[in-house]
């Protein structure tokens, strides 16, 4: 077998039904040095988009197609992997099914045409440290108890939430749904003060997984309102973290996200106005709003930047850094997810193509043609294992160097503030 050359063999002992195409996960006996086919999901995806019925299985034996017995035709091409070993892409069809044979041959030819050496620039997890800690806290709590009630939603993928629910977690939107004496977890984005007070009054066992930065913003809102300030929270009114922050100072917190929205603010004293930033939004997104606030309220007080949440800023800058260094960014997630759309827009703004990938088979050979460097970005709607599966599949197309690129903001010399 030669690299990039598609060859035809007889898949002896392999049965393929008419109308079906078998995509091998391995070609040849493992004991005799059978070749792995990590890119099988990519080949299968191409065939499925063309309306073919696909099955995955190893093909243990193959022979030269001399005196063809009319069985199964195997088309295969090979390439070198990063460690110097060889991998294959292949497809098998019943020899009597000429349409399936043509489709199998074409799929292998299309993918062998994009064999090559590539770099993969991968971003870190889409979940910030606060969300990950809260999820780990919930997992430990569920492991040690028969049932745990989660107030609201944890910031995690749908698969992780489903896994937690299957382990015994019960998600509730009200404390009225939590039985007396039960355990309740508050998520990373926190809860309003009245919810905490109600849980304490009922004697519930509370596990508070609120992010420290959210707790800090809640405390600051409470402190500012307590000294008589009107507090402007720059953030998204619909975001779950906002309710917990605004709830610490009822009637004293106004939420705005645009400079235009500041025109509608009503305050008791224009000399006693302070603003805060919602954890979870890029710090840079607040620039126009803060300028508008200073224009309207010259004496407005700003928060201490040591308390800013930089996770969203770092994530956006990471995507920009990746997009600037590659030809195409594969954005993992569902197409209807707002986070997926935002990541795709960031990539395009930096001059890179963006391809939404919900399953490994969504990637076609045309996406990778002429792409020496590929970006990989996970949205919050992506399956947790999708990045690993896609990386494995791409490794079957030639030597693949995988790099992790991450922009991270570090507060240097920060002092503990009272």
GROMACS .gro file of C-alpha atoms in nm:
model
  418
    1UNK     CA    1   0.000   0.000   0.000
    2UNK     CA    2   0.134   0.344  -0.093
    3UNK     CA    3   0.049   0.675   0.065
    4UNK     CA    4  -0.235   0.863  -0.111
    5UNK     CA    5  -0.281   0.584  -0.365
    6UNK     CA    6  -0.626   0.425  -0.349
    7UNK     CA    7  -0.604   0.051  -0.405
    8UNK     CA    8  -0.873  -0.209  -0.446
    9UNK     CA    9  -0.874  -0.544  -0.266
   10UNK     CA   10  -1.108  -0.832  -0.205
   11UNK     CA   11  -1.244  -0.823   0.150
   12UNK     CA   12  -1.254  -1.199   0.194
   13UNK     CA   13  -1.495  -1.320   0.458
   14UNK     CA   14  -1.662  -0.979   0.493
   15UNK     CA   15  -2.030  -0.960   0.413
   16UNK     CA   16  -2.185  -0.633   0.298
   17UNK     CA   17  -2.554  -0.608   0.215
   18UNK     CA   18  -2.664  -0.440  -0.107
   19UNK     CA   19  -2.719  -0.066  -0.050
   20UNK     CA   20  -2.482  -0.068   0.247
   21UNK     CA   21  -2.123   0.051   0.278
   22UNK     CA   22  -1.898  -0.082   0.551
   23UNK     CA   23  -1.640   0.164   0.683
   24UNK     CA   24  -1.355  -0.032   0.846
   25UNK     CA   25  -1.230   0.063   1.192
   26UNK     CA   26  -0.926  -0.156   1.124
   27UNK     CA   27  -0.789  -0.325   0.815
   28UNK     CA   28  -0.608  -0.659   0.846
   29UNK     CA   29  -0.542  -0.881   1.145
   30UNK     CA   30  -0.400  -0.701   1.448
   31UNK     CA   31  -0.158  -0.991   1.509
   32UNK     CA   32  -0.014  -0.935   1.163
   33UNK     CA   33   0.013  -0.562   1.192
   34UNK     CA   34  -0.338  -0.458   1.102
   35UNK     CA   35  -0.378  -0.089   1.026
   36UNK     CA   36  -0.600   0.129   1.247
   37UNK     CA   37  -0.856   0.356   1.079
   38UNK     CA   38  -0.903   0.649   1.318
   39UNK     CA   39  -1.056   0.863   1.041
   40UNK     CA   40  -1.340   0.614   0.988
   41UNK     CA   41  -1.607   0.856   1.127
   42UNK     CA   42  -1.497   1.117   0.872
   43UNK     CA   43  -1.534   0.872   0.583
   44UNK     CA   44  -1.866   0.751   0.720
   45UNK     CA   45  -1.996   1.105   0.756
   46UNK     CA   46  -1.920   1.180   0.391
   47UNK     CA   47  -2.106   0.870   0.279
   48UNK     CA   48  -2.407   0.944   0.501
   49UNK     CA   49  -2.436   1.297   0.362
   50UNK     CA   50  -2.462   1.133   0.020
   51UNK     CA   51  -2.751   0.919   0.138
   52UNK     CA   52  -2.559   0.595   0.186
   53UNK     CA   53  -2.632   0.349   0.468
   54UNK     CA   54  -2.311   0.306   0.671
   55UNK     CA   55  -2.191   0.038   0.910
   56UNK     CA   56  -1.863   0.035   1.104
   57UNK     CA   57  -1.663  -0.284   1.168
   58UNK     CA   58  -1.306  -0.419   1.134
   59UNK     CA   59  -1.206  -0.595   0.814
   60UNK     CA   60  -0.975  -0.876   0.926
   61UNK     CA   61  -0.876  -1.019   0.588
   62UNK     CA   62  -0.818  -0.883   0.239
   63UNK     CA   63  -0.662  -1.022  -0.080
   64UNK     CA   64  -0.565  -0.901  -0.425
   65UNK     CA   65  -0.875  -0.893  -0.646
   66UNK     CA   66  -0.754  -1.172  -0.875
   67UNK     CA   67  -1.030  -1.412  -0.981
   68UNK     CA   68  -1.278  -1.190  -0.799
   69UNK     CA   69  -1.551  -1.410  -0.648
   70UNK     CA   70  -1.812  -1.133  -0.657
   71UNK     CA   71  -1.791  -1.072  -0.283
   72UNK     CA   72  -1.698  -0.741  -0.118
   73UNK     CA   73  -1.470  -0.481  -0.275
   74UNK     CA   74  -1.237  -0.296  -0.036
   75UNK     CA   75  -1.094   0.043  -0.127
   76UNK     CA   76  -0.809   0.163   0.094
   77UNK     CA   77  -0.546   0.436   0.115
   78UNK     CA   78  -0.277   0.474   0.379
   79UNK     CA   79  -0.085   0.756   0.542
   80UNK     CA   80   0.181   0.800   0.805
   81UNK     CA   81   0.090   0.912   1.155
   82UNK     CA   82   0.283   1.133   1.395
   83UNK     CA   83   0.465   0.840   1.560
   84UNK     CA   84   0.579   0.697   1.226
   85UNK     CA   85   0.325   0.416   1.212
   86UNK     CA   86   0.073   0.382   0.931
   87UNK     CA   87  -0.303   0.435   0.934
   88UNK     CA   88  -0.566   0.368   0.673
   89UNK     CA   89  -0.894   0.501   0.544
   90UNK     CA   90  -1.115   0.249   0.372
   91UNK     CA   91  -1.464   0.158   0.255
   92UNK     CA   92  -1.620  -0.173   0.153
   93UNK     CA   93  -1.918  -0.241  -0.073
   94UNK     CA   94  -2.076  -0.548  -0.229
   95UNK     CA   95  -1.911  -0.594  -0.568
   96UNK     CA   96  -2.247  -0.651  -0.733
   97UNK     CA   97  -2.377  -0.314  -0.608
   98UNK     CA   98  -2.214  -0.084  -0.862
   99UNK     CA   99  -2.362   0.234  -0.713
  100UNK     CA  100  -2.229   0.149  -0.365
  101UNK     CA  101  -1.891   0.051  -0.512
  102UNK     CA  102  -1.862   0.388  -0.685
  103UNK     CA  103  -1.960   0.571  -0.365
  104UNK     CA  104  -1.708   0.374  -0.157
  105UNK     CA  105  -1.426   0.439  -0.402
  106UNK     CA  106  -1.515   0.809  -0.427
  107UNK     CA  107  -1.521   0.860  -0.049
  108UNK     CA  108  -1.175   0.708  -0.006
  109UNK     CA  109  -1.040   0.912  -0.296
  110UNK     CA  110  -1.182   1.235  -0.153
  111UNK     CA  111  -1.025   1.180   0.188
  112UNK     CA  112  -0.692   1.051   0.059
  113UNK     CA  113  -0.664   1.376  -0.139
  114UNK     CA  114  -0.640   1.572   0.189
  115UNK     CA  115  -0.373   1.355   0.354
  116UNK     CA  116  -0.099   1.573   0.496
  117UNK     CA  117   0.087   1.708   0.797
  118UNK     CA  118  -0.115   1.950   1.009
  119UNK     CA  119  -0.124   2.144   1.334
  120UNK     CA  120  -0.432   2.153   1.554
  121UNK     CA  121  -0.466   2.462   1.776
  122UNK     CA  122  -0.711   2.372   2.050
  123UNK     CA  123  -0.871   2.605   2.302
  124UNK     CA  124  -0.928   2.510   2.663
  125UNK     CA  125  -1.259   2.395   2.810
  126UNK     CA  126  -1.548   2.641   2.760
  127UNK     CA  127  -1.627   2.620   3.130
  128UNK     CA  128  -1.460   2.862   3.370
  129UNK     CA  129  -1.298   2.750   3.692
  130UNK     CA  130  -1.601   2.850   3.900
  131UNK     CA  131  -1.833   2.635   3.687
  132UNK     CA  132  -1.597   2.338   3.699
  133UNK     CA  133  -1.559   2.360   4.077
  134UNK     CA  134  -1.937   2.377   4.118
  135UNK     CA  135  -1.983   2.070   3.896
  136UNK     CA  136  -1.718   1.876   4.087
  137UNK     CA  137  -1.885   1.979   4.414
  138UNK     CA  138  -2.220   1.850   4.287
  139UNK     CA  139  -2.066   1.519   4.179
  140UNK     CA  140  -1.910   1.466   4.522
  141UNK     CA  141  -2.235   1.556   4.695
  142UNK     CA  142  -2.437   1.312   4.484
  143UNK     CA  143  -2.183   1.034   4.541
  144UNK     CA  144  -2.222   1.062   4.918
  145UNK     CA  145  -2.603   1.091   4.941
  146UNK     CA  146  -2.916   0.923   4.812
  147UNK     CA  147  -3.055   1.246   4.666
  148UNK     CA  148  -2.927   1.600   4.623
  149UNK     CA  149  -3.135   1.895   4.507
  150UNK     CA  150  -2.972   2.153   4.278
  151UNK     CA  151  -3.131   2.498   4.288
  152UNK     CA  152  -3.148   2.626   3.932
  153UNK     CA  153  -2.903   2.504   3.668
  154UNK     CA  154  -2.537   2.422   3.690
  155UNK     CA  155  -2.314   2.565   3.417
  156UNK     CA  156  -2.228   2.243   3.233
  157UNK     CA  157  -2.295   2.055   2.911
  158UNK     CA  158  -2.632   1.881   2.864
  159UNK     CA  159  -2.455   1.544   2.883
  160UNK     CA  160  -2.293   1.630   3.216
  161UNK     CA  161  -2.626   1.750   3.356
  162UNK     CA  162  -2.797   1.430   3.240
  163UNK     CA  163  -2.519   1.222   3.396
  164UNK     CA  164  -2.560   1.405   3.725
  165UNK     CA  165  -2.939   1.360   3.717
  166UNK     CA  166  -2.895   0.988   3.652
  167UNK     CA  167  -2.674   0.971   3.962
  168UNK     CA  168  -2.947   1.113   4.183
  169UNK     CA  169  -2.938   1.492   4.143
  170UNK     CA  170  -3.279   1.659   4.135
  171UNK     CA  171  -3.294   2.001   3.968
  172UNK     CA  172  -3.545   2.242   4.119
  173UNK     CA  173  -3.645   2.601   4.053
  174UNK     CA  174  -3.795   2.666   4.396
  175UNK     CA  175  -3.713   2.566   4.754
  176UNK     CA  176  -4.074   2.450   4.782
  177UNK     CA  177  -3.965   2.148   4.575
  178UNK     CA  178  -3.696   2.054   4.830
  179UNK     CA  179  -3.812   1.823   5.114
  180UNK     CA  180  -3.738   1.919   5.475
  181UNK     CA  181  -3.397   1.804   5.591
  182UNK     CA  182  -3.271   1.751   5.237
  183UNK     CA  183  -2.945   1.869   5.082
  184UNK     CA  184  -2.954   2.160   4.837
  185UNK     CA  185  -2.669   2.289   4.620
  186UNK     CA  186  -2.642   2.650   4.512
  187UNK     CA  187  -2.472   2.673   4.168
  188UNK     CA  188  -2.172   2.880   4.062
  189UNK     CA  189  -2.382   3.180   3.957
  190UNK     CA  190  -2.528   3.203   4.308
  191UNK     CA  191  -2.881   3.265   4.434
  192UNK     CA  192  -3.068   3.566   4.576
  193UNK     CA  193  -3.019   3.645   4.943
  194UNK     CA  194  -3.379   3.556   5.025
  195UNK     CA  195  -3.325   3.202   4.894
  196UNK     CA  196  -3.026   3.156   5.124
  197UNK     CA  197  -3.226   3.291   5.418
  198UNK     CA  198  -3.520   3.062   5.343
  199UNK     CA  199  -3.295   2.756   5.318
  200UNK     CA  200  -3.135   2.842   5.651
  201UNK     CA  201  -3.474   2.899   5.816
  202UNK     CA  202  -3.592   2.556   5.704
  203UNK     CA  203  -3.279   2.386   5.831
  204UNK     CA  204  -3.179   2.252   5.489
  205UNK     CA  205  -2.826   2.120   5.445
  206UNK     CA  206  -2.674   2.374   5.206
  207UNK     CA  207  -2.373   2.320   4.985
  208UNK     CA  208  -2.287   2.662   4.847
  209UNK     CA  209  -2.089   2.629   4.524
  210UNK     CA  210  -2.118   2.997   4.434
  211UNK     CA  211  -1.810   3.124   4.249
  212UNK     CA  212  -1.589   3.339   4.477
  213UNK     CA  213  -1.596   3.621   4.220
  214UNK     CA  214  -1.975   3.616   4.223
  215UNK     CA  215  -1.977   3.619   4.602
  216UNK     CA  216  -1.740   3.916   4.592
  217UNK     CA  217  -1.968   4.107   4.355
  218UNK     CA  218  -2.271   4.028   4.571
  219UNK     CA  219  -2.091   4.155   4.879
  220UNK     CA  220  -1.980   4.472   4.700
  221UNK     CA  221  -2.336   4.544   4.581
  222UNK     CA  222  -2.460   4.500   4.936
  223UNK     CA  223  -2.187   4.729   5.074
  224UNK     CA  224  -2.243   5.003   4.817
  225UNK     CA  225  -2.621   5.000   4.864
  226UNK     CA  226  -2.573   5.004   5.240
  227UNK     CA  227  -2.380   5.330   5.223
  228UNK     CA  228  -2.655   5.491   5.016
  229UNK     CA  229  -2.534   5.444   4.657
  230UNK     CA  230  -2.747   5.357   4.359
  231UNK     CA  231  -2.570   5.059   4.198
  232UNK     CA  232  -2.551   5.005   3.822
  233UNK     CA  233  -2.470   4.647   3.728
  234UNK     CA  234  -2.324   4.619   3.377
  235UNK     CA  235  -2.449   4.283   3.259
  236UNK     CA  236  -2.720   4.079   3.092
  237UNK     CA  237  -3.054   4.109   3.272
  238UNK     CA  238  -3.148   3.752   3.175
  239UNK     CA  239  -2.826   3.595   3.306
  240UNK     CA  240  -2.883   3.381   3.618
  241UNK     CA  241  -2.595   3.549   3.804
  242UNK     CA  242  -2.777   3.885   3.792
  243UNK     CA  243  -3.064   3.778   4.016
  244UNK     CA  244  -2.828   3.687   4.298
  245UNK     CA  245  -2.637   4.015   4.274
  246UNK     CA  246  -2.943   4.239   4.242
  247UNK     CA  247  -3.114   4.044   4.519
  248UNK     CA  248  -2.854   4.150   4.773
  249UNK     CA  249  -2.980   4.508   4.753
  250UNK     CA  250  -3.345   4.507   4.643
  251UNK     CA  251  -3.451   4.827   4.469
  252UNK     CA  252  -3.097   4.967   4.462
  253UNK     CA  253  -2.949   4.778   4.163
  254UNK     CA  254  -3.019   4.865   3.797
  255UNK     CA  255  -2.893   4.637   3.517
  256UNK     CA  256  -2.773   4.774   3.182
  257UNK     CA  257  -2.572   4.620   2.900
  258UNK     CA  258  -2.552   4.900   2.642
  259UNK     CA  259  -2.447   5.263   2.647
  260UNK     CA  260  -2.793   5.362   2.519
  261UNK     CA  261  -2.959   5.194   2.818
  262UNK     CA  262  -2.782   5.431   3.059
  263UNK     CA  263  -3.005   5.717   2.938
  264UNK     CA  264  -3.300   5.557   3.113
  265UNK     CA  265  -3.136   5.528   3.456
  266UNK     CA  266  -3.307   5.700   3.746
  267UNK     CA  267  -3.105   5.763   4.062
  268UNK     CA  268  -3.175   5.938   4.392
  269UNK     CA  269  -2.850   6.135   4.391
  270UNK     CA  270  -2.624   6.167   4.086
  271UNK     CA  271  -2.327   6.215   4.322
  272UNK     CA  272  -2.384   5.874   4.482
  273UNK     CA  273  -2.372   5.627   4.195
  274UNK     CA  274  -2.145   5.322   4.167
  275UNK     CA  275  -2.118   5.055   3.900
  276UNK     CA  276  -2.017   4.688   3.903
  277UNK     CA  277  -1.937   4.435   3.631
  278UNK     CA  278  -2.128   4.112   3.605
  279UNK     CA  279  -1.896   3.808   3.631
  280UNK     CA  280  -1.915   3.607   3.310
  281UNK     CA  281  -1.905   3.883   3.047
  282UNK     CA  282  -1.588   4.006   2.874
  283UNK     CA  283  -1.449   4.305   3.063
  284UNK     CA  284  -1.392   4.483   2.732
  285UNK     CA  285  -1.766   4.475   2.657
  286UNK     CA  286  -1.822   4.721   2.941
  287UNK     CA  287  -1.602   4.998   2.799
  288UNK     CA  288  -1.874   5.186   2.609
  289UNK     CA  289  -2.116   5.155   2.902
  290UNK     CA  290  -1.868   5.287   3.157
  291UNK     CA  291  -1.788   5.582   2.929
  292UNK     CA  292  -2.159   5.661   2.906
  293UNK     CA  293  -2.196   5.637   3.284
  294UNK     CA  294  -1.905   5.875   3.343
  295UNK     CA  295  -2.053   6.119   3.094
  296UNK     CA  296  -2.388   6.123   3.267
  297UNK     CA  297  -2.265   6.083   3.627
  298UNK     CA  298  -1.917   6.243   3.652
  299UNK     CA  299  -1.884   6.137   4.016
  300UNK     CA  300  -1.966   5.769   3.945
  301UNK     CA  301  -1.750   5.526   4.145
  302UNK     CA  302  -1.587   5.232   3.968
  303UNK     CA  303  -1.517   4.886   4.115
  304UNK     CA  304  -1.168   4.769   4.202
  305UNK     CA  305  -1.035   4.577   3.898
  306UNK     CA  306  -0.882   4.307   4.119
  307UNK     CA  307  -1.235   4.177   4.158
  308UNK     CA  308  -1.311   4.153   3.785
  309UNK     CA  309  -1.389   3.816   3.628
  310UNK     CA  310  -1.154   3.776   3.332
  311UNK     CA  311  -1.268   3.427   3.225
  312UNK     CA  312  -1.493   3.550   2.943
  313UNK     CA  313  -1.227   3.798   2.822
  314UNK     CA  314  -0.961   3.528   2.821
  315UNK     CA  315  -1.186   3.290   2.630
  316UNK     CA  316  -1.264   3.547   2.362
  317UNK     CA  317  -0.897   3.640   2.324
  318UNK     CA  318  -0.806   3.271   2.304
  319UNK     CA  319  -1.046   3.219   2.013
  320UNK     CA  320  -0.906   3.528   1.840
  321UNK     CA  321  -0.549   3.403   1.889
  322UNK     CA  322  -0.639   3.063   1.747
  323UNK     CA  323  -0.834   3.205   1.452
  324UNK     CA  324  -0.549   3.439   1.362
  325UNK     CA  325  -0.313   3.142   1.332
  326UNK     CA  326  -0.517   2.900   1.120
  327UNK     CA  327  -0.716   2.867   0.799
  328UNK     CA  328  -1.031   2.716   0.949
  329UNK     CA  329  -1.177   2.694   1.300
  330UNK     CA  330  -1.390   2.393   1.384
  331UNK     CA  331  -1.647   2.518   1.635
  332UNK     CA  332  -1.784   2.224   1.831
  333UNK     CA  333  -2.148   2.249   1.936
  334UNK     CA  334  -2.501   2.277   1.803
  335UNK     CA  335  -2.573   2.529   1.529
  336UNK     CA  336  -2.862   2.688   1.721
  337UNK     CA  337  -2.654   2.758   2.032
  338UNK     CA  338  -2.587   3.131   2.097
  339UNK     CA  339  -2.241   3.040   2.225
  340UNK     CA  340  -2.163   2.849   1.905
  341UNK     CA  341  -2.274   3.146   1.695
  342UNK     CA  342  -2.063   3.384   1.904
  343UNK     CA  343  -1.748   3.171   1.870
  344UNK     CA  344  -1.806   3.139   1.494
  345UNK     CA  345  -1.841   3.516   1.463
  346UNK     CA  346  -1.518   3.572   1.659
  347UNK     CA  347  -1.333   3.336   1.425
  348UNK     CA  348  -1.468   3.502   1.112
  349UNK     CA  349  -1.386   3.848   1.245
  350UNK     CA  350  -1.023   3.737   1.257
  351UNK     CA  351  -1.027   3.628   0.893
  352UNK     CA  352  -1.064   3.255   0.945
  353UNK     CA  353  -1.333   3.026   0.811
  354UNK     CA  354  -1.563   2.875   1.075
  355UNK     CA  355  -1.729   2.533   1.053
  356UNK     CA  356  -1.984   2.422   1.312
  357UNK     CA  357  -1.932   2.058   1.410
  358UNK     CA  358  -2.197   1.873   1.608
  359UNK     CA  359  -2.066   1.525   1.530
  360UNK     CA  360  -1.728   1.409   1.398
  361UNK     CA  361  -1.886   1.311   1.066
  362UNK     CA  362  -1.990   1.673   1.002
  363UNK     CA  363  -1.637   1.752   0.885
  364UNK     CA  364  -1.595   1.704   0.511
  365UNK     CA  365  -1.274   1.685   0.307
  366UNK     CA  366  -1.338   2.024   0.147
  367UNK     CA  367  -1.320   2.187   0.492
  368UNK     CA  368  -0.965   2.061   0.541
  369UNK     CA  369  -0.836   2.113   0.187
  370UNK     CA  370  -0.532   2.344   0.186
  371UNK     CA  371  -0.558   2.382   0.566
  372UNK     CA  372  -0.218   2.330   0.724
  373UNK     CA  373  -0.339   2.459   1.061
  374UNK     CA  374  -0.683   2.389   1.208
  375UNK     CA  375  -0.841   2.560   1.506
  376UNK     CA  376  -1.062   2.378   1.754
  377UNK     CA  377  -1.303   2.564   1.980
  378UNK     CA  378  -1.565   2.405   2.207
  379UNK     CA  379  -1.892   2.582   2.270
  380UNK     CA  380  -2.096   2.521   2.584
  381UNK     CA  381  -2.335   2.304   2.377
  382UNK     CA  382  -2.064   2.060   2.266
  383UNK     CA  383  -2.059   1.701   2.384
  384UNK     CA  384  -1.775   1.663   2.642
  385UNK     CA  385  -1.607   1.384   2.442
  386UNK     CA  386  -1.645   1.542   2.098
  387UNK     CA  387  -1.309   1.724   2.099
  388UNK     CA  388  -1.120   1.403   2.180
  389UNK     CA  389  -1.308   1.201   1.917
  390UNK     CA  390  -1.250   1.464   1.648
  391UNK     CA  391  -0.881   1.496   1.733
  392UNK     CA  392  -0.846   1.117   1.704
  393UNK     CA  393  -1.020   1.120   1.365
  394UNK     CA  394  -0.800   1.400   1.230
  395UNK     CA  395  -0.490   1.208   1.337
  396UNK     CA  396  -0.585   0.944   1.080
  397UNK     CA  397  -0.522   1.187   0.794
  398UNK     CA  398  -0.149   1.229   0.846
  399UNK     CA  399   0.096   1.351   1.112
  400UNK     CA  400  -0.098   1.576   1.349
  401UNK     CA  401   0.066   1.807   1.603
  402UNK     CA  402  -0.183   1.904   1.875
  403UNK     CA  403  -0.119   2.229   2.061
  404UNK     CA  404  -0.315   2.392   2.341
  405UNK     CA  405  -0.341   2.769   2.306
  406UNK     CA  406  -0.478   2.964   2.600
  407UNK     CA  407  -0.483   3.335   2.684
  408UNK     CA  408  -0.486   3.378   3.060
  409UNK     CA  409  -0.502   3.699   3.260
  410UNK     CA  410  -0.310   3.705   3.585
  411UNK     CA  411  -0.351   3.978   3.843
  412UNK     CA  412   0.004   4.055   3.949
  413UNK     CA  413   0.079   4.179   4.298
  414UNK     CA  414  -0.285   4.181   4.406
  415UNK     CA  415  -0.339   4.284   4.765
  416UNK     CA  416  -0.610   4.152   4.992
  417UNK     CA  417  -0.877   4.423   5.009
  418UNK     CA  418  -1.099   4.479   5.309
   0.00000   0.00000   0.00000
